[in-house]
Amino acid sequence: MLIVNSKTRHCYTLRDFLECEYPELLEAAESRCAVLTELQKAIVKLLPLSKRLLPGGIKQLTDVEAQANLMAYIYYHSLFAFADKVYTILNEQCTALAEALNSNLKADEEVAADKLKQTL
C-alpha cells in the first residue's frame, strides 16, 4: 500500500519554492506589488487630466500655475516608472531566491533572502 505523507509538500514551480520555504517574504512581496499596481492604476487615471493642463508653449511657462502643471505631469510619469522599477526588482529578487532554493545552494539562498528582505 502506498502511503503519501501529507506533511511533505513537493515544489514544482519557483512560486512553490517560495511558498514552502519563505511564505512570509512571498506574502510581503505580493502585497507590495499589489500596492504598486494600485498606484499605477491611479496614475493612469490622472495622466490624461494632467496632460490637458499642460501649457501649449514655452512662453506660457512664465506662469506659475503652468509650471506647477508641468511639474505634476512629470511627477506622475516618474511615479509610474518608479512603481515599474520596484516591481521589476521584487520580481527578479523573488526569482533569484526561488532559483537558489531549487538549486540547494545555501549561500546563494541566504544572499538572495537578505536582498529581498532589504528591498521589502
Coordinates of N, CA, C and O in Angstrom, one line a residue:
M1 N 0.8 -1.2 0.0 CA 0.0 0.0 0.0 C 0.9 1.2 0.0 O 1.8 1.3 0.8
L2 N 0.5 2.2 -0.8 CA 1.3 3.4 -1.0 C 0.8 4.4 0.1 O -0.4 4.7 0.2
I3 N 1.7 4.9 0.9 CA 1.3 5.9 1.9 C 1.9 7.3 1.5 O 3.2 7.4 1.3
V4 N 1.1 8.2 1.4 CA 1.6 9.6 1.0 C 1.6 10.4 2.2 O 0.6 10.6 3.0
N5 N 2.8 11.0 2.5 CA 2.9 11.8 3.6 C 2.4 13.2 3.3 O 3.0 13.9 2.5
S6 N 1.3 13.6 3.9 CA 0.6 14.8 3.5 C 1.3 16.0 4.1 O 1.1 17.2 3.8
K7 N 2.3 15.8 5.1 CA 3.0 16.9 5.7 C 4.1 17.4 4.7 O 4.6 18.5 4.8
T8 N 4.6 16.6 3.8 CA 5.6 16.9 2.9 C 5.0 17.5 1.6 O 4.1 16.9 1.0
R9 N 5.4 18.7 1.3 CA 4.9 19.3 0.1 C 6.0 19.4 -1.0 O 7.1 19.8 -0.7
H10 N 5.6 18.9 -2.1 CA 6.6 18.9 -3.2 C 6.5 20.3 -4.0 O 5.4 20.8 -4.2
C11 N 7.7 20.8 -4.3 CA 7.7 22.0 -5.0 C 8.0 21.8 -6.5 O 9.0 21.1 -6.8
Y12 N 7.2 22.3 -7.3 CA 7.3 22.1 -8.8 C 7.6 23.4 -9.5 O 8.2 23.4 -10.6
T13 N 7.2 24.5 -9.0 CA 7.4 25.8 -9.6 C 8.3 26.7 -8.7 O 8.4 26.4 -7.5
L14 N 8.8 27.7 -9.3 CA 9.5 28.7 -8.5 C 8.7 29.3 -7.4 O 9.1 29.5 -6.2
R15 N 7.4 29.5 -7.7 CA 6.5 30.1 -6.7 C 6.3 29.1 -5.5 O 6.2 29.4 -4.4
D16 N 6.2 27.8 -5.9 CA 6.1 26.8 -4.9 C 7.2 26.8 -3.9 O 7.1 26.6 -2.7
F17 N 8.5 27.0 -4.4 CA 9.6 27.0 -3.5 C 9.5 28.1 -2.5 O 9.8 28.0 -1.3
L18 N 9.1 29.3 -3.0 CA 8.9 30.4 -2.1 C 7.8 30.2 -1.1 O 7.9 30.5 0.1
E19 N 6.7 29.6 -1.5 CA 5.6 29.3 -0.6 C 6.0 28.3 0.4 O 5.5 28.4 1.6
C20 N 6.8 27.4 0.1 CA 7.2 26.3 1.1 C 8.3 26.9 2.1 O 8.1 26.6 3.3
E21 N 9.2 27.6 1.6 CA 10.4 28.0 2.4 C 10.3 29.4 3.0 O 10.8 29.7 4.1
Y22 N 9.7 30.3 2.2 CA 9.7 31.7 2.7 C 8.3 32.3 2.4 O 8.1 33.3 1.7
P23 N 7.2 31.7 3.1 CA 5.9 32.2 2.8 C 5.7 33.7 3.2 O 5.0 34.4 2.6
E24 N 6.4 34.1 4.3 CA 6.2 35.5 4.8 C 6.8 36.5 3.8 O 6.3 37.6 3.5
L25 N 8.0 36.1 3.2 CA 8.6 37.0 2.2 C 7.7 37.1 0.9 O 7.5 38.1 0.3
L26 N 7.2 35.9 0.5 CA 6.3 35.9 -0.7 C 5.1 36.7 -0.5 O 4.7 37.5 -1.3
E27 N 4.5 36.6 0.7 CA 3.3 37.4 1.0 C 3.6 38.9 1.0 O 2.8 39.7 0.5
A28 N 4.7 39.2 1.6 CA 5.1 40.7 1.7 C 5.4 41.2 0.3 O 4.9 42.3 0.0
A29 N 6.1 40.4 -0.5 CA 6.4 40.9 -1.9 C 5.1 41.0 -2.7 O 4.9 42.0 -3.4
E30 N 4.2 40.1 -2.6 CA 2.9 40.2 -3.3 C 2.1 41.4 -2.8 O 1.4 42.0 -3.6
S31 N 2.1 41.6 -1.5 CA 1.3 42.8 -1.1 C 1.9 44.1 -1.5 O 1.2 45.0 -1.9
R32 N 3.2 44.2 -1.6 CA 3.9 45.4 -2.1 C 3.6 45.6 -3.6 O 3.3 46.7 -4.1
C33 N 3.6 44.5 -4.3 CA 3.3 44.5 -5.8 C 1.8 45.0 -6.0 O 1.6 45.7 -6.9
A34 N 0.9 44.5 -5.1 CA -0.5 45.0 -5.2 C -0.6 46.5 -5.0 O -1.3 47.2 -5.7
V35 N 0.2 47.0 -4.1 CA 0.2 48.4 -3.8 C 0.7 49.2 -5.0 O 0.2 50.2 -5.5
L36 N 1.8 48.6 -5.6 CA 2.4 49.3 -6.8 C 1.4 49.2 -8.0 O 1.3 50.2 -8.7
T37 N 0.7 48.2 -8.1 CA -0.3 48.1 -9.2 C -1.4 49.1 -9.0 O -1.8 49.8 -9.9
E38 N -1.9 49.3 -7.8 CA -2.9 50.3 -7.5 C -2.4 51.7 -7.7 O -3.1 52.5 -8.2
L39 N -1.1 51.9 -7.4 CA -0.5 53.2 -7.6 C -0.5 53.5 -9.1 O -0.9 54.6 -9.6
Q40 N -0.1 52.5 -9.9 CA -0.1 52.7 -11.4 C -1.5 52.9 -11.9 O -1.7 53.7 -12.8
K41 N -2.4 52.2 -11.4 CA -3.8 52.4 -11.9 C -4.3 53.8 -11.6 O -5.0 54.5 -12.5
A42 N -4.0 54.3 -10.4 CA -4.4 55.7 -10.1 C -3.7 56.7 -11.0 O -4.3 57.7 -11.5
I43 N -2.4 56.5 -11.3 CA -1.7 57.4 -12.1 C -2.2 57.4 -13.6 O -2.3 58.4 -14.2
V44 N -2.6 56.2 -14.0 CA -3.2 56.1 -15.4 C -4.4 57.0 -15.5 O -4.7 57.6 -16.5
K45 N -5.2 57.1 -14.4 CA -6.4 57.9 -14.4 C -6.0 59.4 -14.4 O -6.7 60.2 -15.0
L46 N -4.9 59.7 -13.7 CA -4.5 61.1 -13.5 C -3.8 61.7 -14.8 O -3.9 62.9 -15.0
L47 N -3.1 60.9 -15.5 CA -2.3 61.4 -16.6 C -3.0 62.1 -17.7 O -2.6 63.2 -18.1
P48 N -4.2 61.6 -18.2 CA -4.9 62.4 -19.2 C -5.4 63.7 -18.7 O -5.3 64.7 -19.4
L49 N -5.8 63.8 -17.4 CA -6.3 65.0 -16.9 C -5.1 66.0 -16.7 O -5.2 67.2 -17.1
S50 N -4.0 65.5 -16.3 CA -2.8 66.3 -16.1 C -2.3 66.8 -17.5 O -1.8 67.9 -17.6
K51 N -2.4 66.0 -18.5 CA -1.9 66.3 -19.8 C -2.7 67.5 -20.4 O -2.1 68.4 -21.1
R52 N -4.0 67.5 -20.1 CA -4.8 68.6 -20.6 C -4.4 69.9 -20.0 O -4.7 71.0 -20.6
L53 N -3.9 69.9 -18.8 CA -3.5 71.2 -18.2 C -2.1 71.7 -18.5 O -1.7 72.7 -18.1
L54 N -1.4 70.9 -19.4 CA -0.1 71.3 -19.8 C -0.1 72.6 -20.6 O -1.0 72.8 -21.4
P55 N 0.9 73.4 -20.5 CA 1.0 74.7 -21.3 C 1.2 74.3 -22.7 O 1.8 73.3 -23.1
G56 N 0.7 75.2 -23.6 CA 0.8 74.9 -25.1 C 2.1 75.3 -25.6 O 2.5 74.8 -26.7
G57 N 2.9 76.1 -25.0 CA 4.2 76.5 -25.5 C 5.1 77.0 -24.4 O 4.7 77.1 -23.2
I58 N 6.3 77.2 -24.7 CA 7.3 77.6 -23.7 C 7.0 79.0 -23.1 O 7.3 79.2 -21.9
K59 N 6.5 79.9 -23.9 CA 6.1 81.2 -23.4 C 5.1 81.2 -22.2 O 5.1 82.0 -21.4
Q60 N 4.3 80.2 -22.2 CA 3.3 80.0 -21.2 C 3.9 79.5 -19.9 O 3.3 79.6 -18.8
L61 N 5.2 79.1 -19.9 CA 5.8 78.6 -18.7 C 6.2 79.7 -17.7 O 6.7 79.5 -16.7
T62 N 6.0 81.0 -18.1 CA 6.3 82.1 -17.2 C 5.2 82.1 -16.1 O 5.5 82.7 -15.0
D63 N 4.1 81.5 -16.4 CA 3.0 81.5 -15.4 C 3.3 80.4 -14.4 O 3.7 79.2 -14.7
V64 N 3.2 80.7 -13.1 CA 3.5 79.7 -12.0 C 2.6 78.5 -12.1 O 3.0 77.4 -11.8
E65 N 1.3 78.7 -12.4 CA 0.4 77.6 -12.5 C 0.8 76.6 -13.6 O 0.7 75.4 -13.5
A66 N 1.2 77.2 -14.7 CA 1.6 76.3 -15.9 C 2.9 75.5 -15.5 O 3.0 74.4 -15.8
Q67 N 3.8 76.1 -14.7 CA 4.9 75.4 -14.2 C 4.5 74.3 -13.3 O 5.1 73.2 -13.3
A68 N 3.6 74.6 -12.4 CA 3.1 73.5 -11.5 C 2.5 72.4 -12.2 O 2.6 71.2 -11.8
N69 N 1.7 72.7 -13.3 CA 1.0 71.7 -14.0 C 2.1 70.8 -14.8 O 1.9 69.6 -14.8
L70 N 3.1 71.4 -15.3 CA 4.2 70.6 -15.9 C 4.9 69.8 -14.9 O 5.2 68.6 -15.2
M71 N 5.2 70.3 -13.8 CA 5.9 69.5 -12.7 C 5.0 68.3 -12.3 O 5.5 67.3 -12.0
A72 N 3.7 68.5 -12.2 CA 2.8 67.5 -11.8 C 2.8 66.4 -12.8 O 2.8 65.2 -12.5
Y73 N 2.8 66.7 -14.1 CA 2.8 65.8 -15.2 C 4.1 64.9 -15.1 O 4.0 63.7 -15.2
I74 N 5.2 65.6 -14.9 CA 6.5 64.9 -14.8 C 6.5 64.0 -13.6 O 7.0 62.9 -13.6
Y75 N 5.9 64.5 -12.5 CA 5.9 63.7 -11.3 C 5.1 62.4 -11.5 O 5.5 61.4 -11.0
Y76 N 4.0 62.5 -12.1 CA 3.1 61.3 -12.4 C 3.9 60.3 -13.2 O 3.9 59.1 -12.9
H77 N 4.6 60.8 -14.2 CA 5.4 59.8 -15.1 C 6.5 59.2 -14.2 O 6.8 58.0 -14.4
S78 N 7.1 60.0 -13.4 CA 8.2 59.5 -12.5 C 7.7 58.4 -11.6 O 8.3 57.4 -11.3
L79 N 6.5 58.7 -11.0 CA 5.9 57.7 -10.0 C 5.6 56.4 -10.8 O 5.8 55.3 -10.2
F80 N 5.1 56.5 -12.0 CA 4.7 55.3 -12.7 C 6.0 54.5 -13.0 O 6.0 53.3 -12.8
A81 N 7.0 55.2 -13.4 CA 8.3 54.5 -13.7 C 8.9 53.9 -12.4 O 9.4 52.8 -12.5
F82 N 8.8 54.6 -11.3 CA 9.3 54.1 -10.1 C 8.6 52.8 -9.7 O 9.2 51.8 -9.3
A83 N 7.2 52.8 -9.8 CA 6.5 51.6 -9.5 C 6.9 50.4 -10.3 O 7.0 49.3 -9.9
D84 N 7.1 50.7 -11.6 CA 7.5 49.6 -12.5 C 8.9 49.1 -12.2 O 9.1 47.9 -12.1
K85 N 9.8 50.0 -11.8 CA 11.1 49.6 -11.4 C 11.1 48.7 -10.2 O 11.8 47.7 -10.1
V86 N 10.4 49.2 -9.2 CA 10.4 48.4 -7.9 C 9.7 47.1 -8.1 O 10.2 46.0 -7.6
Y87 N 8.7 47.0 -8.9 CA 8.0 45.7 -9.3 C 9.1 44.8 -9.9 O 9.2 43.6 -9.6
T88 N 9.8 45.3 -10.9 CA 10.8 44.5 -11.6 C 11.9 44.0 -10.6 O 12.3 42.8 -10.7
I89 N 12.3 44.9 -9.7 CA 13.3 44.4 -8.7 C 12.8 43.3 -7.8 O 13.5 42.3 -7.6
L90 N 11.6 43.5 -7.3 CA 11.0 42.5 -6.5 C 10.8 41.1 -7.2 O 11.1 40.1 -6.7
N91 N 10.4 41.2 -8.5 CA 10.2 40.0 -9.3 C 11.6 39.3 -9.5 O 11.7 38.1 -9.3
E92 N 12.6 40.1 -9.8 CA 14.0 39.5 -10.0 C 14.5 38.9 -8.7 O 15.1 37.8 -8.7
Q93 N 14.3 39.6 -7.6 CA 14.8 39.0 -6.3 C 14.0 37.8 -5.9 O 14.6 36.9 -5.3
C94 N 12.7 37.8 -6.1 CA 12.0 36.6 -5.7 C 12.4 35.4 -6.6 O 12.5 34.3 -6.1
T95 N 12.6 35.7 -7.9 CA 13.1 34.6 -8.8 C 14.5 34.1 -8.4 O 14.7 32.9 -8.4
A96 N 15.4 35.0 -8.1 CA 16.7 34.6 -7.6 C 16.7 33.7 -6.4 O 17.4 32.7 -6.3
L97 N 15.8 34.1 -5.4 CA 15.7 33.3 -4.2 C 15.1 31.9 -4.5 O 15.6 30.9 -4.0
A98 N 14.1 31.9 -5.4 CA 13.5 30.6 -5.7 C 14.4 29.7 -6.5 O 14.5 28.5 -6.2
E99 N 15.2 30.3 -7.4 CA 16.2 29.5 -8.1 C 17.3 29.0 -7.2 O 17.8 27.9 -7.4
A100 N 17.7 29.8 -6.2 CA 18.7 29.3 -5.2 C 18.1 28.1 -4.4 O 18.8 27.2 -4.1
L101 N 16.8 28.2 -4.0 CA 16.2 27.2 -3.3 C 16.1 25.9 -4.2 O 16.4 24.8 -3.7
N102 N 15.8 26.1 -5.4 CA 15.7 24.9 -6.3 C 17.1 24.3 -6.5 O 17.1 23.0 -6.7
S103 N 18.1 25.1 -6.5 CA 19.5 24.5 -6.7 C 20.1 24.0 -5.4 O 21.2 23.5 -5.5
N104 N 19.5 24.2 -4.3 CA 20.0 23.8 -3.0 C 21.3 24.5 -2.7 O 22.2 23.9 -2.1
L105 N 21.5 25.7 -3.1 CA 22.7 26.5 -2.8 C 22.4 27.4 -1.6 O 21.8 28.5 -1.8
K106 N 22.8 26.9 -0.5 CA 22.5 27.6 0.8 C 23.1 29.0 0.8 O 22.4 29.9 1.3
A107 N 24.3 29.2 0.4 CA 24.9 30.5 0.4 C 24.2 31.5 -0.5 O 23.9 32.6 -0.1
D108 N 23.8 31.0 -1.7 CA 23.1 31.9 -2.6 C 21.7 32.2 -2.1 O 21.2 33.3 -2.2
E109 N 21.1 31.2 -1.4 CA 19.8 31.4 -0.8 C 19.8 32.5 0.3 O 18.9 33.3 0.3
E110 N 20.8 32.4 1.1 CA 20.9 33.4 2.2 C 21.1 34.8 1.6 O 20.5 35.8 2.1
V111 N 22.0 35.0 0.6 CA 22.2 36.3 0.0 C 20.9 36.8 -0.7 O 20.6 37.9 -0.5
A112 N 20.3 35.9 -1.4 CA 19.0 36.3 -2.1 C 17.9 36.7 -1.1 O 17.2 37.7 -1.3
A113 N 17.8 35.9 0.0 CA 16.8 36.2 1.0 C 17.1 37.6 1.7 O 16.2 38.4 1.9
D114 N 18.4 37.8 2.0 CA 18.8 39.1 2.6 C 18.5 40.3 1.6 O 18.0 41.3 2.1
K115 N 18.8 40.1 0.4 CA 18.5 41.2 -0.6 C 17.0 41.5 -0.7 O 16.6 42.6 -0.7
L116 N 16.2 40.4 -0.7 CA 14.7 40.6 -0.8 C 14.2 41.3 0.5 O 13.4 42.2 0.4
K117 N 14.7 40.9 1.6 CA 14.3 41.5 2.9 C 14.6 43.0 2.9 O 13.8 43.8 3.4
Q118 N 15.8 43.3 2.4 CA 16.2 44.7 2.4 C 15.3 45.5 1.5 O 15.0 46.7 1.8
T119 N 15.0 45.0 0.4 CA 14.1 45.7 -0.6 C 12.7 45.9 0.0 O 12.1 47.0 -0.1
L120 N 12.2 44.8 0.7 CA 10.9 44.9 1.3 C 10.9 45.9 2.4 O 9.9 46.6 2.7

